[in-house]
PDB file of C-alpha atoms and ligand atoms in Angstrom:
ATOM      1  CA  UNK A  11    -175.393 -92.138 -20.215  1.00 40.00           C
ATOM      2  CA  UNK A  12    -178.798 -93.746 -20.408  1.00 43.00           C
ATOM      3  CA  UNK A  13    -181.659 -91.605 -19.199  1.00 44.00           C
ATOM      4  CA  UNK A  14    -182.442 -92.335 -15.577  1.00 42.00           C
ATOM      5  CA  UNK A  15    -185.589 -94.423 -15.487  1.00 43.00           C
ATOM      6  CA  UNK A  16    -188.247 -93.520 -12.964  1.00 44.00           C
ATOM      7  CA  UNK A  17    -188.035 -96.838 -11.145  1.00 41.00           C
ATOM      8  CA  UNK A  18    -184.385 -96.170 -10.400  1.00 44.00           C
ATOM      9  CA  UNK A  19    -185.201 -93.152  -8.277  1.00 48.00           C
ATOM     10  CA  UNK A  20    -183.811 -93.398  -4.803  1.00 64.00           C
ATOM     11  CA  UNK A  21    -185.538 -90.495  -3.104  1.00 90.00           C
ATOM     12  CA  UNK A  22    -188.252 -92.537  -1.411  1.00 97.00           C
ATOM     13  CA  UNK A  23    -188.900 -91.292   2.121  1.00 97.00           C
ATOM     14  CA  UNK A  24    -189.612 -93.708   4.951  1.00 98.00           C
ATOM     15  CA  UNK A  25    -191.393 -92.212   7.957  1.00 98.00           C
ATOM     16  CA  UNK A  26    -192.208 -93.842  11.264  1.00 98.00           C
ATOM     17  CA  UNK A  27    -194.051 -91.058  13.099  1.00 98.00           C
ATOM     18  CA  UNK A  28    -197.308 -89.327  12.221  1.00 98.00           C
ATOM     19  CA  UNK A  29    -195.703 -85.898  12.639  1.00 98.00           C
ATOM     20  CA  UNK A  30    -192.852 -86.724  10.254  1.00 98.00           C
ATOM     21  CA  UNK A  31    -195.225 -88.260   7.720  1.00 98.00           C
ATOM     22  CA  UNK A  32    -197.477 -85.183   7.766  1.00 98.00           C
ATOM     23  CA  UNK A  33    -194.488 -82.890   7.269  1.00 98.00           C
ATOM     24  CA  UNK A  34    -193.262 -84.815   4.210  1.00 98.00           C
ATOM     25  CA  UNK A  35    -196.750 -85.337   2.839  1.00 98.00           C
ATOM     26  CA  UNK A  36    -197.266 -81.578   2.755  1.00 98.00           C
ATOM     27  CA  UNK A  37    -194.749 -81.353  -0.122  1.00 97.00           C
ATOM     28  CA  UNK A  38    -197.147 -83.289  -2.357  1.00 97.00           C
ATOM     29  CA  UNK A  39    -200.544 -82.409  -3.759  1.00 97.00           C
ATOM     30  CA  UNK A  40    -202.744 -85.230  -4.980  1.00 98.00           C
ATOM     31  CA  UNK A  41    -201.586 -88.549  -3.515  1.00 98.00           C
ATOM     32  CA  UNK A  42    -202.458 -92.185  -4.253  1.00 98.00           C
ATOM     33  CA  UNK A  43    -202.349 -94.437  -1.182  1.00 99.00           C
ATOM     34  CA  UNK A  44    -201.944 -98.193  -0.731  1.00 99.00           C
ATOM     35  CA  UNK A  45    -202.416 -99.499   2.837  1.00 99.00           C
ATOM     36  CA  UNK A  46    -200.710-102.863   3.482  1.00 98.00           C
ATOM     37  CA  UNK A  47    -199.561-105.145   6.273  1.00 98.00           C
ATOM     38  CA  UNK A  48    -196.260-105.715   4.496  1.00 98.00           C
ATOM     39  CA  UNK A  49    -194.563-108.934   3.412  1.00 97.00           C
ATOM     40  CA  UNK A  50    -195.267-107.620  -0.040  1.00 98.00           C
ATOM     41  CA  UNK A  51    -196.003-109.683  -3.136  1.00 98.00           C
ATOM     42  CA  UNK A  52    -197.140-109.009  -6.692  1.00 98.00           C
ATOM     43  CA  UNK A  53    -200.717-108.459  -5.489  1.00 98.00           C
ATOM     44  CA  UNK A  54    -199.620-105.482  -3.385  1.00 98.00           C
ATOM     45  CA  UNK A  55    -197.390-104.276  -6.207  1.00 98.00           C
ATOM     46  CA  UNK A  56    -200.333-104.349  -8.632  1.00 98.00           C
ATOM     47  CA  UNK A  57    -202.050-101.809  -6.344  1.00 98.00           C
ATOM     48  CA  UNK A  58    -198.894 -99.673  -6.287  1.00 98.00           C
ATOM     49  CA  UNK A  59    -198.591 -99.823 -10.083  1.00 98.00           C
ATOM     50  CA  UNK A  60    -202.200 -98.777 -10.523  1.00 98.00           C
ATOM     51  CA  UNK A  61    -201.653 -95.884  -8.105  1.00 98.00           C
ATOM     52  CA  UNK A  62    -198.489 -94.868  -9.970  1.00 98.00           C
ATOM     53  CA  UNK A  63    -200.403 -94.880 -13.245  1.00 98.00           C
ATOM     54  CA  UNK A  64    -203.227 -92.725 -11.880  1.00 98.00           C
ATOM     55  CA  UNK A  65    -201.619 -90.373  -9.354  1.00 98.00           C
ATOM     56  CA  UNK A  66    -198.736 -87.881  -9.414  1.00 98.00           C
ATOM     57  CA  UNK A  67    -197.293 -89.334  -6.188  1.00 98.00           C
ATOM     58  CA  UNK A  68    -197.797 -92.534  -4.222  1.00 98.00           C
ATOM     59  CA  UNK A  69    -197.708 -93.372  -0.505  1.00 98.00           C
ATOM     60  CA  UNK A  70    -197.730 -96.892   0.965  1.00 98.00           C
ATOM     61  CA  UNK A  71    -198.210 -97.873   4.599  1.00 98.00           C
ATOM     62  CA  UNK A  72    -196.790-101.017   6.179  1.00 98.00           C
ATOM     63  CA  UNK A  73    -198.512-101.773   9.460  1.00 98.00           C
ATOM     64  CA  UNK A  74    -199.502-105.144  10.877  1.00 98.00           C
ATOM     65  CA  UNK A  75    -202.579-103.849  12.637  1.00 98.00           C
ATOM     66  CA  UNK A  76    -203.084-105.683  15.936  1.00 98.00           C
ATOM     67  CA  UNK A  77    -206.729-104.624  16.357  1.00 98.00           C
ATOM     68  CA  UNK A  78    -207.894-106.608  13.317  1.00 98.00           C
ATOM     69  CA  UNK A  79    -206.544-109.932  14.625  1.00 98.00           C
ATOM     70  CA  UNK A  80    -208.534-112.089  17.027  1.00 97.00           C
ATOM     71  CA  UNK A  81    -206.896-113.416  20.214  1.00 95.00           C
ATOM     72  CA  UNK A  82    -206.320-116.842  18.623  1.00 92.00           C
ATOM     73  CA  UNK A  83    -205.201-115.535  15.248  1.00 95.00           C
ATOM     74  CA  UNK A  84    -201.753-115.127  13.730  1.00 94.00           C
ATOM     75  CA  UNK A  85    -200.783-111.558  14.751  1.00 97.00           C
ATOM     76  CA  UNK A  86    -197.543-112.589  16.484  1.00 96.00           C
ATOM     77  CA  UNK A  87    -196.412-114.894  13.700  1.00 95.00           C
ATOM     78  CA  UNK A  88    -197.698-112.819  10.775  1.00 96.00           C
ATOM     79  CA  UNK A  89    -194.731-112.721   8.336  1.00 96.00           C
ATOM     80  CA  UNK A  90    -192.667-109.531   8.399  1.00 97.00           C
ATOM     81  CA  UNK A  91    -189.683-108.387   6.286  1.00 97.00           C
ATOM     82  CA  UNK A  92    -189.580-104.601   6.229  1.00 97.00           C
ATOM     83  CA  UNK A  93    -186.140-104.314   4.585  1.00 97.00           C
ATOM     84  CA  UNK A  94    -187.285-106.405   1.625  1.00 98.00           C
ATOM     85  CA  UNK A  95    -190.603-104.513   1.450  1.00 98.00           C
ATOM     86  CA  UNK A  96    -188.814-101.160   1.299  1.00 98.00           C
ATOM     87  CA  UNK A  97    -186.525-102.360  -1.494  1.00 98.00           C
ATOM     88  CA  UNK A  98    -189.577-103.492  -3.504  1.00 98.00           C
ATOM     89  CA  UNK A  99    -191.375-100.200  -2.914  1.00 98.00           C
ATOM     90  CA  UNK A 100    -188.337 -98.159  -3.859  1.00 97.00           C
ATOM     91  CA  UNK A 101    -187.954-100.168  -7.082  1.00 97.00           C
ATOM     92  CA  UNK A 102    -191.663 -99.575  -7.752  1.00 98.00           C
ATOM     93  CA  UNK A 103    -191.162 -95.799  -7.569  1.00 97.00           C
ATOM     94  CA  UNK A 104    -193.065 -95.096  -4.356  1.00 98.00           C
ATOM     95  CA  UNK A 105    -192.600 -91.607  -2.890  1.00 98.00           C
ATOM     96  CA  UNK A 106    -193.579 -92.001   0.763  1.00 98.00           C
ATOM     97  CA  UNK A 107    -193.715 -95.029   3.040  1.00 98.00           C
ATOM     98  CA  UNK A 108    -195.353 -94.905   6.464  1.00 98.00           C
ATOM     99  CA  UNK A 109    -194.131 -97.625   8.838  1.00 98.00           C
ATOM    100  CA  UNK A 110    -195.419 -96.709  12.302  1.00 98.00           C
ATOM    101  CA  UNK A 111    -194.719 -98.712  15.436  1.00 98.00           C
ATOM    102  CA  UNK A 112    -197.845 -99.970  17.210  1.00 98.00           C
ATOM    103  CA  UNK A 113    -197.602 -97.299  19.970  1.00 98.00           C
ATOM    104  CA  UNK A 114    -197.690 -94.561  17.337  1.00 98.00           C
ATOM    105  CA  UNK A 115    -201.075 -95.788  16.061  1.00 98.00           C
ATOM    106  CA  UNK A 116    -202.478 -96.946  19.405  1.00 98.00           C
ATOM    107  CA  UNK A 117    -200.967 -94.861  22.194  1.00 98.00           C
ATOM    108  CA  UNK A 118    -202.079 -95.435  25.790  1.00 98.00           C
ATOM    109  CA  UNK A 119    -205.648 -94.226  26.228  1.00 98.00           C
ATOM    110  CA  UNK A 120    -206.706 -94.945  22.641  1.00 98.00           C
ATOM    111  CA  UNK A 121    -210.480 -95.464  22.728  1.00 98.00           C
ATOM    112  CA  UNK A 122    -212.347 -94.690  19.493  1.00 98.00           C
ATOM    113  CA  UNK A 123    -213.408 -97.344  16.972  1.00 98.00           C
ATOM    114  CA  UNK A 124    -215.292 -97.432  13.684  1.00 98.00           C
ATOM    115  CA  UNK A 125    -217.900-100.190  13.723  1.00 98.00           C
ATOM    116  CA  UNK A 126    -220.284-101.554  11.106  1.00 98.00           C
ATOM    117  CA  UNK A 127    -222.561-103.992  12.904  1.00 97.00           C
ATOM    118  CA  UNK A 128    -223.967-105.372   9.623  1.00 96.00           C
ATOM    119  CA  UNK A 129    -220.479-106.369   8.425  1.00 97.00           C
ATOM    120  CA  UNK A 130    -219.980-108.455  11.548  1.00 97.00           C
ATOM    121  CA  UNK A 131    -222.951-110.659  10.683  1.00 97.00           C
ATOM    122  CA  UNK A 132    -221.648-112.179   7.442  1.00 98.00           C
ATOM    123  CA  UNK A 133    -218.619-113.924   5.900  1.00 98.00           C
ATOM    124  CA  UNK A 134    -215.272-112.715   7.324  1.00 98.00           C
ATOM    125  CA  UNK A 135    -217.074-110.484   9.811  1.00 98.00           C
ATOM    126  CA  UNK A 136    -218.983-113.433  11.276  1.00 98.00           C
ATOM    127  CA  UNK A 137    -215.972-115.762  11.154  1.00 97.00           C
ATOM    128  CA  UNK A 138    -213.566-113.223  12.708  1.00 97.00           C
ATOM    129  CA  UNK A 139    -215.317-111.215  15.469  1.00 97.00           C
ATOM    130  CA  UNK A 140    -213.877-107.705  15.712  1.00 97.00           C
ATOM    131  CA  UNK A 141    -211.898-108.019  12.481  1.00 98.00           C
ATOM    132  CA  UNK A 142    -213.686-105.271  10.567  1.00 98.00           C
ATOM    133  CA  UNK A 143    -213.775-102.972  13.588  1.00 98.00           C
ATOM    134  CA  UNK A 144    -209.983-103.171  13.486  1.00 98.00           C
ATOM    135  CA  UNK A 145    -209.784-102.770   9.719  1.00 98.00           C
ATOM    136  CA  UNK A 146    -212.190 -99.822   9.511  1.00 98.00           C
ATOM    137  CA  UNK A 147    -210.567 -98.074  12.469  1.00 98.00           C
ATOM    138  CA  UNK A 148    -207.021 -98.353  11.173  1.00 99.00           C
ATOM    139  CA  UNK A 149    -207.965 -97.393   7.612  1.00 99.00           C
ATOM    140  CA  UNK A 150    -209.886 -94.374   8.923  1.00 99.00           C
ATOM    141  CA  UNK A 151    -206.827 -93.331  10.945  1.00 99.00           C
ATOM    142  CA  UNK A 152    -204.538 -93.875   7.953  1.00 99.00           C
ATOM    143  CA  UNK A 153    -206.823 -91.786   5.724  1.00 99.00           C
ATOM    144  CA  UNK A 154    -206.644 -88.962   8.282  1.00 98.00           C
ATOM    145  CA  UNK A 155    -202.865 -89.182   8.456  1.00 98.00           C
ATOM    146  CA  UNK A 156    -202.112 -89.698   4.755  1.00 98.00           C
ATOM    147  CA  UNK A 157    -204.934 -87.563   3.294  1.00 98.00           C
ATOM    148  CA  UNK A 158    -204.960 -89.419  -0.014  1.00 99.00           C
ATOM    149  CA  UNK A 159    -206.909 -88.394  -3.105  1.00 98.00           C
ATOM    150  CA  UNK A 160    -207.362 -92.032  -4.117  1.00 99.00           C
ATOM    151  CA  UNK A 161    -206.795 -95.220  -2.150  1.00 99.00           C
ATOM    152  CA  UNK A 162    -206.280 -98.677  -3.632  1.00 99.00           C
ATOM    153  CA  UNK A 163    -207.624-101.981  -2.301  1.00 99.00           C
ATOM    154  CA  UNK A 164    -207.518-105.535  -3.641  1.00 98.00           C
ATOM    155  CA  UNK A 165    -210.603-107.464  -4.732  1.00 98.00           C
ATOM    156  CA  UNK A 166    -208.907-110.396  -2.939  1.00 98.00           C
ATOM    157  CA  UNK A 167    -210.439-109.043   0.288  1.00 98.00           C
ATOM    158  CA  UNK A 168    -213.920-108.558  -1.119  1.00 98.00           C
ATOM    159  CA  UNK A 169    -215.775-107.803   2.116  1.00 98.00           C
ATOM    160  CA  UNK A 170    -213.065-105.344   3.098  1.00 98.00           C
ATOM    161  CA  UNK A 171    -213.763-103.357  -0.078  1.00 98.00           C
ATOM    162  CA  UNK A 172    -217.462-103.224   0.839  1.00 98.00           C
ATOM    163  CA  UNK A 173    -216.681-102.133   4.420  1.00 98.00           C
ATOM    164  CA  UNK A 174    -214.244 -99.421   3.315  1.00 98.00           C
ATOM    165  CA  UNK A 175    -216.590 -98.031   0.668  1.00 98.00           C
ATOM    166  CA  UNK A 176    -219.414 -97.878   3.211  1.00 98.00           C
ATOM    167  CA  UNK A 177    -217.189 -96.171   5.796  1.00 98.00           C
ATOM    168  CA  UNK A 178    -216.083 -93.552   3.269  1.00 98.00           C
ATOM    169  CA  UNK A 179    -219.695 -92.897   2.296  1.00 98.00           C
ATOM    170  CA  UNK A 180    -221.076 -92.852   5.854  1.00 98.00           C
ATOM    171  CA  UNK A 181    -218.294 -90.713   7.353  1.00 98.00           C
ATOM    172  CA  UNK A 182    -217.894 -88.402   4.314  1.00 98.00           C
ATOM    173  CA  UNK A 183    -214.204 -89.138   3.963  1.00 98.00           C
ATOM    174  CA  UNK A 184    -212.901 -87.252   0.904  1.00 98.00           C
ATOM    175  CA  UNK A 185    -211.119 -90.124  -0.854  1.00 99.00           C
ATOM    176  CA  UNK A 186    -211.878 -92.122  -3.982  1.00 98.00           C
ATOM    177  CA  UNK A 187    -211.700 -95.896  -3.469  1.00 99.00           C
ATOM    178  CA  UNK A 188    -210.244 -97.938  -6.349  1.00 99.00           C
ATOM    179  CA  UNK A 189    -210.536-101.739  -6.400  1.00 98.00           C
ATOM    180  CA  UNK A 190    -207.839-103.751  -8.192  1.00 98.00           C
ATOM    181  CA  UNK A 191    -208.403-107.313  -9.528  1.00 98.00           C
ATOM    182  CA  UNK A 192    -206.900-110.265  -7.654  1.00 98.00           C
ATOM    183  CA  UNK A 193    -203.398-111.299  -8.742  1.00 98.00           C
ATOM    184  CA  UNK A 194    -202.982-115.102  -8.921  1.00 98.00           C
ATOM    185  CA  UNK A 195    -200.253-117.690  -9.277  1.00 98.00           C
ATOM    186  CA  UNK A 196    -200.186-119.634 -12.559  1.00 98.00           C
ATOM    187  CA  UNK A 197    -202.259-122.410 -10.953  1.00 98.00           C
ATOM    188  CA  UNK A 198    -204.935-119.964  -9.794  1.00 98.00           C
ATOM    189  CA  UNK A 199    -203.962-119.575  -6.129  1.00 98.00           C
ATOM    190  CA  UNK A 200    -204.549-115.964  -5.101  1.00 98.00           C
ATOM    191  CA  UNK A 201    -201.323-114.343  -3.892  1.00 98.00           C
ATOM    192  CA  UNK A 202    -201.335-113.817  -0.133  1.00 97.00           C
ATOM    193  CA  UNK A 203    -198.697-113.096   2.483  1.00 94.00           C
ATOM    194  CA  UNK A 204    -200.097-116.127   4.332  1.00 94.00           C
ATOM    195  CA  UNK A 205    -199.232-118.522   1.470  1.00 97.00           C
ATOM    196  CA  UNK A 206    -195.712-118.832   2.947  1.00 96.00           C
ATOM    197  CA  UNK A 207    -197.222-120.771   5.851  1.00 95.00           C
ATOM    198  CA  UNK A 208    -198.357-123.590   3.528  1.00 98.00           C
ATOM    199  CA  UNK A 209    -196.391-126.852   3.573  1.00 97.00           C
ATOM    200  CA  UNK A 210    -195.670-128.275   0.093  1.00 98.00           C
ATOM    201  CA  UNK A 211    -198.647-130.662   0.155  1.00 98.00           C
ATOM    202  CA  UNK A 212    -200.959-127.876   1.327  1.00 98.00           C
ATOM    203  CA  UNK A 213    -199.571-125.555  -1.333  1.00 98.00           C
ATOM    204  CA  UNK A 214    -200.291-128.203  -3.970  1.00 98.00           C
ATOM    205  CA  UNK A 215    -203.873-128.515  -2.659  1.00 98.00           C
ATOM    206  CA  UNK A 216    -204.561-124.788  -2.260  1.00 98.00           C
ATOM    207  CA  UNK A 217    -205.650-124.049  -5.868  1.00 98.00           C
ATOM    208  CA  UNK A 218    -208.829-125.977  -5.044  1.00 98.00           C
ATOM    209  CA  UNK A 219    -210.325-122.630  -3.947  1.00 98.00           C
ATOM    210  CA  UNK A 220    -209.811-121.222  -7.408  1.00 98.00           C
ATOM    211  CA  UNK A 221    -211.115-124.394  -9.072  1.00 98.00           C
ATOM    212  CA  UNK A 222    -214.284-124.322  -6.981  1.00 99.00           C
ATOM    213  CA  UNK A 223    -214.915-120.645  -7.746  1.00 99.00           C
ATOM    214  CA  UNK A 224    -214.217-121.088 -11.442  1.00 98.00           C
ATOM    215  CA  UNK A 225    -216.527-124.098 -11.694  1.00 98.00           C
ATOM    216  CA  UNK A 226    -219.341-122.146 -10.037  1.00 99.00           C
ATOM    217  CA  UNK A 227    -218.708-119.161 -12.322  1.00 98.00           C
ATOM    218  CA  UNK A 228    -218.923-121.465 -15.342  1.00 98.00           C
ATOM    219  CA  UNK A 229    -222.187-122.985 -14.065  1.00 98.00           C
ATOM    220  CA  UNK A 230    -223.548-119.445 -13.612  1.00 98.00           C
ATOM    221  CA  UNK A 231    -222.462-118.514 -17.134  1.00 97.00           C
ATOM    222  CA  UNK A 232    -224.326-121.597 -18.361  1.00 97.00           C
ATOM    223  CA  UNK A 233    -227.524-120.244 -16.778  1.00 97.00           C
ATOM    224  CA  UNK A 234    -227.637-121.582 -13.207  1.00 98.00           C
ATOM    225  CA  UNK A 235    -229.221-119.015 -10.865  1.00 98.00           C
ATOM    226  CA  UNK A 236    -229.757-121.063  -7.710  1.00 98.00           C
ATOM    227  CA  UNK A 237    -227.464-119.943  -4.898  1.00 98.00           C
ATOM    228  CA  UNK A 238    -227.738-123.330  -3.216  1.00 98.00           C
ATOM    229  CA  UNK A 239    -226.823-125.201  -6.417  1.00 98.00           C
ATOM    230  CA  UNK A 240    -223.652-123.122  -6.741  1.00 99.00           C
ATOM    231  CA  UNK A 241    -222.789-123.501  -3.040  1.00 98.00           C
ATOM    232  CA  UNK A 242    -223.288-127.280  -3.354  1.00 98.00           C
ATOM    233  CA  UNK A 243    -221.037-127.412  -6.414  1.00 99.00           C
ATOM    234  CA  UNK A 244    -218.245-125.503  -4.633  1.00 99.00           C
ATOM    235  CA  UNK A 245    -218.605-127.684  -1.500  1.00 98.00           C
ATOM    236  CA  UNK A 246    -218.377-130.810  -3.645  1.00 98.00           C
ATOM    237  CA  UNK A 247    -215.147-129.655  -5.326  1.00 98.00           C
ATOM    238  CA  UNK A 248    -213.620-128.655  -1.972  1.00 98.00           C
ATOM    239  CA  UNK A 249    -214.635-132.029  -0.462  1.00 98.00           C
ATOM    240  CA  UNK A 250    -212.524-133.838  -3.056  1.00 98.00           C
ATOM    241  CA  UNK A 251    -209.408-132.242  -1.536  1.00 98.00           C
ATOM    242  CA  UNK A 252    -208.796-133.922   1.853  1.00 98.00           C
ATOM    243  CA  UNK A 253    -206.386-131.252   3.160  1.00 98.00           C
ATOM    244  CA  UNK A 254    -208.977-128.499   2.597  1.00 98.00           C
ATOM    245  CA  UNK A 255    -211.451-127.839   5.439  1.00 98.00           C
ATOM    246  CA  UNK A 256    -214.061-125.281   4.363  1.00 98.00           C
ATOM    247  CA  UNK A 257    -214.935-122.561   6.861  1.00 98.00           C
ATOM    248  CA  UNK A 258    -217.677-121.027   4.702  1.00 98.00           C
ATOM    249  CA  UNK A 259    -218.905-121.327   1.118  1.00 98.00           C
ATOM    250  CA  UNK A 260    -220.986-118.372   0.043  1.00 99.00           C
ATOM    251  CA  UNK A 261    -223.101-117.086  -2.832  1.00 99.00           C
ATOM    252  CA  UNK A 262    -224.120-113.651  -1.626  1.00 98.00           C
ATOM    253  CA  UNK A 263    -225.630-110.383  -2.770  1.00 98.00           C
ATOM    254  CA  UNK A 264    -222.754-108.200  -4.048  1.00 97.00           C
ATOM    255  CA  UNK A 265    -223.523-105.290  -1.702  1.00 95.00           C
ATOM    256  CA  UNK A 266    -225.343-106.643   1.349  1.00 96.00           C
ATOM    257  CA  UNK A 267    -223.299-109.886   1.274  1.00 98.00           C
ATOM    258  CA  UNK A 268    -226.402-111.763   2.459  1.00 98.00           C
ATOM    259  CA  UNK A 269    -226.750-115.332   1.174  1.00 98.00           C
ATOM    260  CA  UNK A 270    -228.900-115.623  -1.946  1.00 98.00           C
ATOM    261  CA  UNK A 271    -231.479-118.279  -2.757  1.00 98.00           C
ATOM    262  CA  UNK A 272    -231.673-116.994  -6.308  1.00 98.00           C
ATOM    263  CA  UNK A 273    -229.177-114.778  -8.098  1.00 98.00           C
ATOM    264  CA  UNK A 274    -230.996-111.717  -9.405  1.00 97.00           C
ATOM    265  CA  UNK A 275    -230.162-108.888 -11.786  1.00 96.00           C
ATOM    266  CA  UNK A 276    -227.417-107.517  -9.527  1.00 97.00           C
ATOM    267  CA  UNK A 277    -225.240-110.630  -9.854  1.00 98.00           C
ATOM    268  CA  UNK A 278    -223.479-112.132  -6.849  1.00 98.00           C
ATOM    269  CA  UNK A 279    -220.239-112.541  -4.955  1.00 98.00           C
ATOM    270  CA  UNK A 280    -218.912-116.093  -4.677  1.00 99.00           C
ATOM    271  CA  UNK A 281    -216.583-116.389  -1.709  1.00 98.00           C
ATOM    272  CA  UNK A 282    -214.755-119.075   0.237  1.00 98.00           C
ATOM    273  CA  UNK A 283    -212.725-119.407   3.412  1.00 98.00           C
ATOM    274  CA  UNK A 284    -210.844-122.697   3.668  1.00 98.00           C
ATOM    275  CA  UNK A 285    -208.467-124.021   6.323  1.00 98.00           C
ATOM    276  CA  UNK A 286    -205.355-126.044   5.637  1.00 98.00           C
ATOM    277  CA  UNK A 287    -204.518-126.935   9.246  1.00 97.00           C
ATOM    278  CA  UNK A 288    -203.529-123.609  10.834  1.00 93.00           C
ATOM    279  CA  UNK A 289    -203.550-121.677   7.555  1.00 96.00           C
ATOM    280  CA  UNK A 290    -206.806-120.034   6.594  1.00 97.00           C
ATOM    281  CA  UNK A 291    -207.140-118.900   2.970  1.00 98.00           C
ATOM    282  CA  UNK A 292    -209.874-116.764   1.409  1.00 98.00           C
ATOM    283  CA  UNK A 293    -210.783-116.130  -2.204  1.00 98.00           C
ATOM    284  CA  UNK A 294    -213.733-114.830  -4.187  1.00 99.00           C
ATOM    285  CA  UNK A 295    -215.199-114.303  -7.628  1.00 98.00           C
ATOM    286  CA  UNK A 296    -217.628-111.652  -8.802  1.00 98.00           C
ATOM    287  CA  UNK A 297    -220.558-112.924 -10.873  1.00 98.00           C
ATOM    288  CA  UNK A 298    -221.379-109.942 -13.030  1.00 96.00           C
ATOM    289  CA  UNK A 299    -225.039-109.066 -13.586  1.00 92.00           C
ATOM    290  CA  UNK A 300    -226.394-111.085 -16.496  1.00 81.00           C
ATOM    291  CA  UNK A 301    -229.196-110.033 -18.853  1.00 70.00           C
TER     292      UNK A 301
HETATM  293  P1  LIG B   9    -202.679-106.951   3.230  1.00 90.84           P
HETATM  294  O1  LIG B   9    -201.217-106.622   3.298  1.00 90.84           O
HETATM  295  O2  LIG B   9    -202.959-108.423   3.205  1.00 90.84           O
HETATM  296  O3  LIG B   9    -203.497-106.184   4.243  1.00 90.84           O
HETATM  297  O4  LIG B   9    -203.166-106.432   1.824  1.00 90.84           O
HETATM  298  C1  LIG B   9    -203.010-105.087   1.441  1.00 90.84           C
HETATM  299  C2  LIG B   9    -203.817-104.826   0.206  1.00 90.84           C
HETATM  300  O5  LIG B   9    -203.371-105.677  -0.853  1.00 90.84           O
HETATM  301  C3  LIG B   9    -205.303-105.130   0.418  1.00 90.84           C
HETATM  302  O6  LIG B   9    -206.077-104.126  -0.246  1.00 90.84           O
HETATM  303  C4  LIG B   9    -205.459-106.465  -0.245  1.00 90.84           C
HETATM  304  O7  LIG B   9    -206.771-106.716  -0.714  1.00 90.84           O
HETATM  305  C5  LIG B   9    -204.493-106.351  -1.400  1.00 90.84           C
HETATM  306  N1  LIG B   9    -204.113-107.682  -1.889  1.00 90.84           N
HETATM  307  C6  LIG B   9    -203.673-108.732  -1.152  1.00 90.84           C
HETATM  308  N2  LIG B   9    -203.495-109.812  -1.950  1.00 90.84           N
HETATM  309  C7  LIG B   9    -203.837-109.428  -3.206  1.00 90.84           C
HETATM  310  C8  LIG B   9    -203.874-110.106  -4.468  1.00 90.84           C
HETATM  311  N3  LIG B   9    -203.514-111.385  -4.599  1.00 90.84           N
HETATM  312  N4  LIG B   9    -204.278-109.398  -5.555  1.00 90.84           N
HETATM  313  C9  LIG B   9    -204.648-108.097  -5.424  1.00 90.84           C
HETATM  314  N5  LIG B   9    -204.628-107.412  -4.269  1.00 90.84           N
HETATM  315  C10 LIG B   9    -204.236-108.068  -3.167  1.00 90.84           C
END
């Protein structure tokens, strides 16, 4: 009989209450943790694989967090398929999955939030009031429940990585944050659970985000240091795609995320939010510091 491969293990535990999760978690020492909102794709699985490679055991949470959605956003219609997600996580060799109902995370009387006022002034924070309050609060709660040694986040959500790192530093949370590169389709479109909303014509147009970012990165590599020149180039490429309606086009400082006139020795973060009718896509590209 062939040796049983690790990804064929079937002893993954799925817990829906905090008490049950804590009880099972106690059997493990060092734990890698991947928080998600489910409807998993290869981007999520890249985080799980990295955690598997670096940690003796891995926990994943699936929770569509209502507090990070605005009143006119897609919370109710956010795609969900927990059975499929669990099959993917089991095949990926995950040890613990936490899938709490909303009342478990936000029982009646819930009233404490983690806020970063500076994050709300730029990019996703400015475009989505309250979004990062919801993200930081739920991730803080999940860290307290899961007690991970390392936690894995995607570069896809660039501002989220900045917010989480700052929260961990400011609140002295004993976890190491690991950022994993963005996983893309062959045509450059960043994988996202929201891509399923795109109609075929919108899907065909969506790689324009990647093309705009790549063109700006190439211009930077060729020596351009003007933030406005790079923003103008990205706007021009987006404008050539009639289905794409830019929300913001940014060349920002990599840590403060403030818009840059000139890119300095610290490099920059290029980022975009673009609407295709009701579907809002984001993507970004890190311009590494150049000599
Ligand atoms: P979400 O389920 O959208 O909250 O995402 C859960 C985690 O997966 C977050 O840390 C995301 O940044 C990360 N993620 C989402 N899409 C990708 C992608 N295409 N590549 C890498 N990581 C991703």
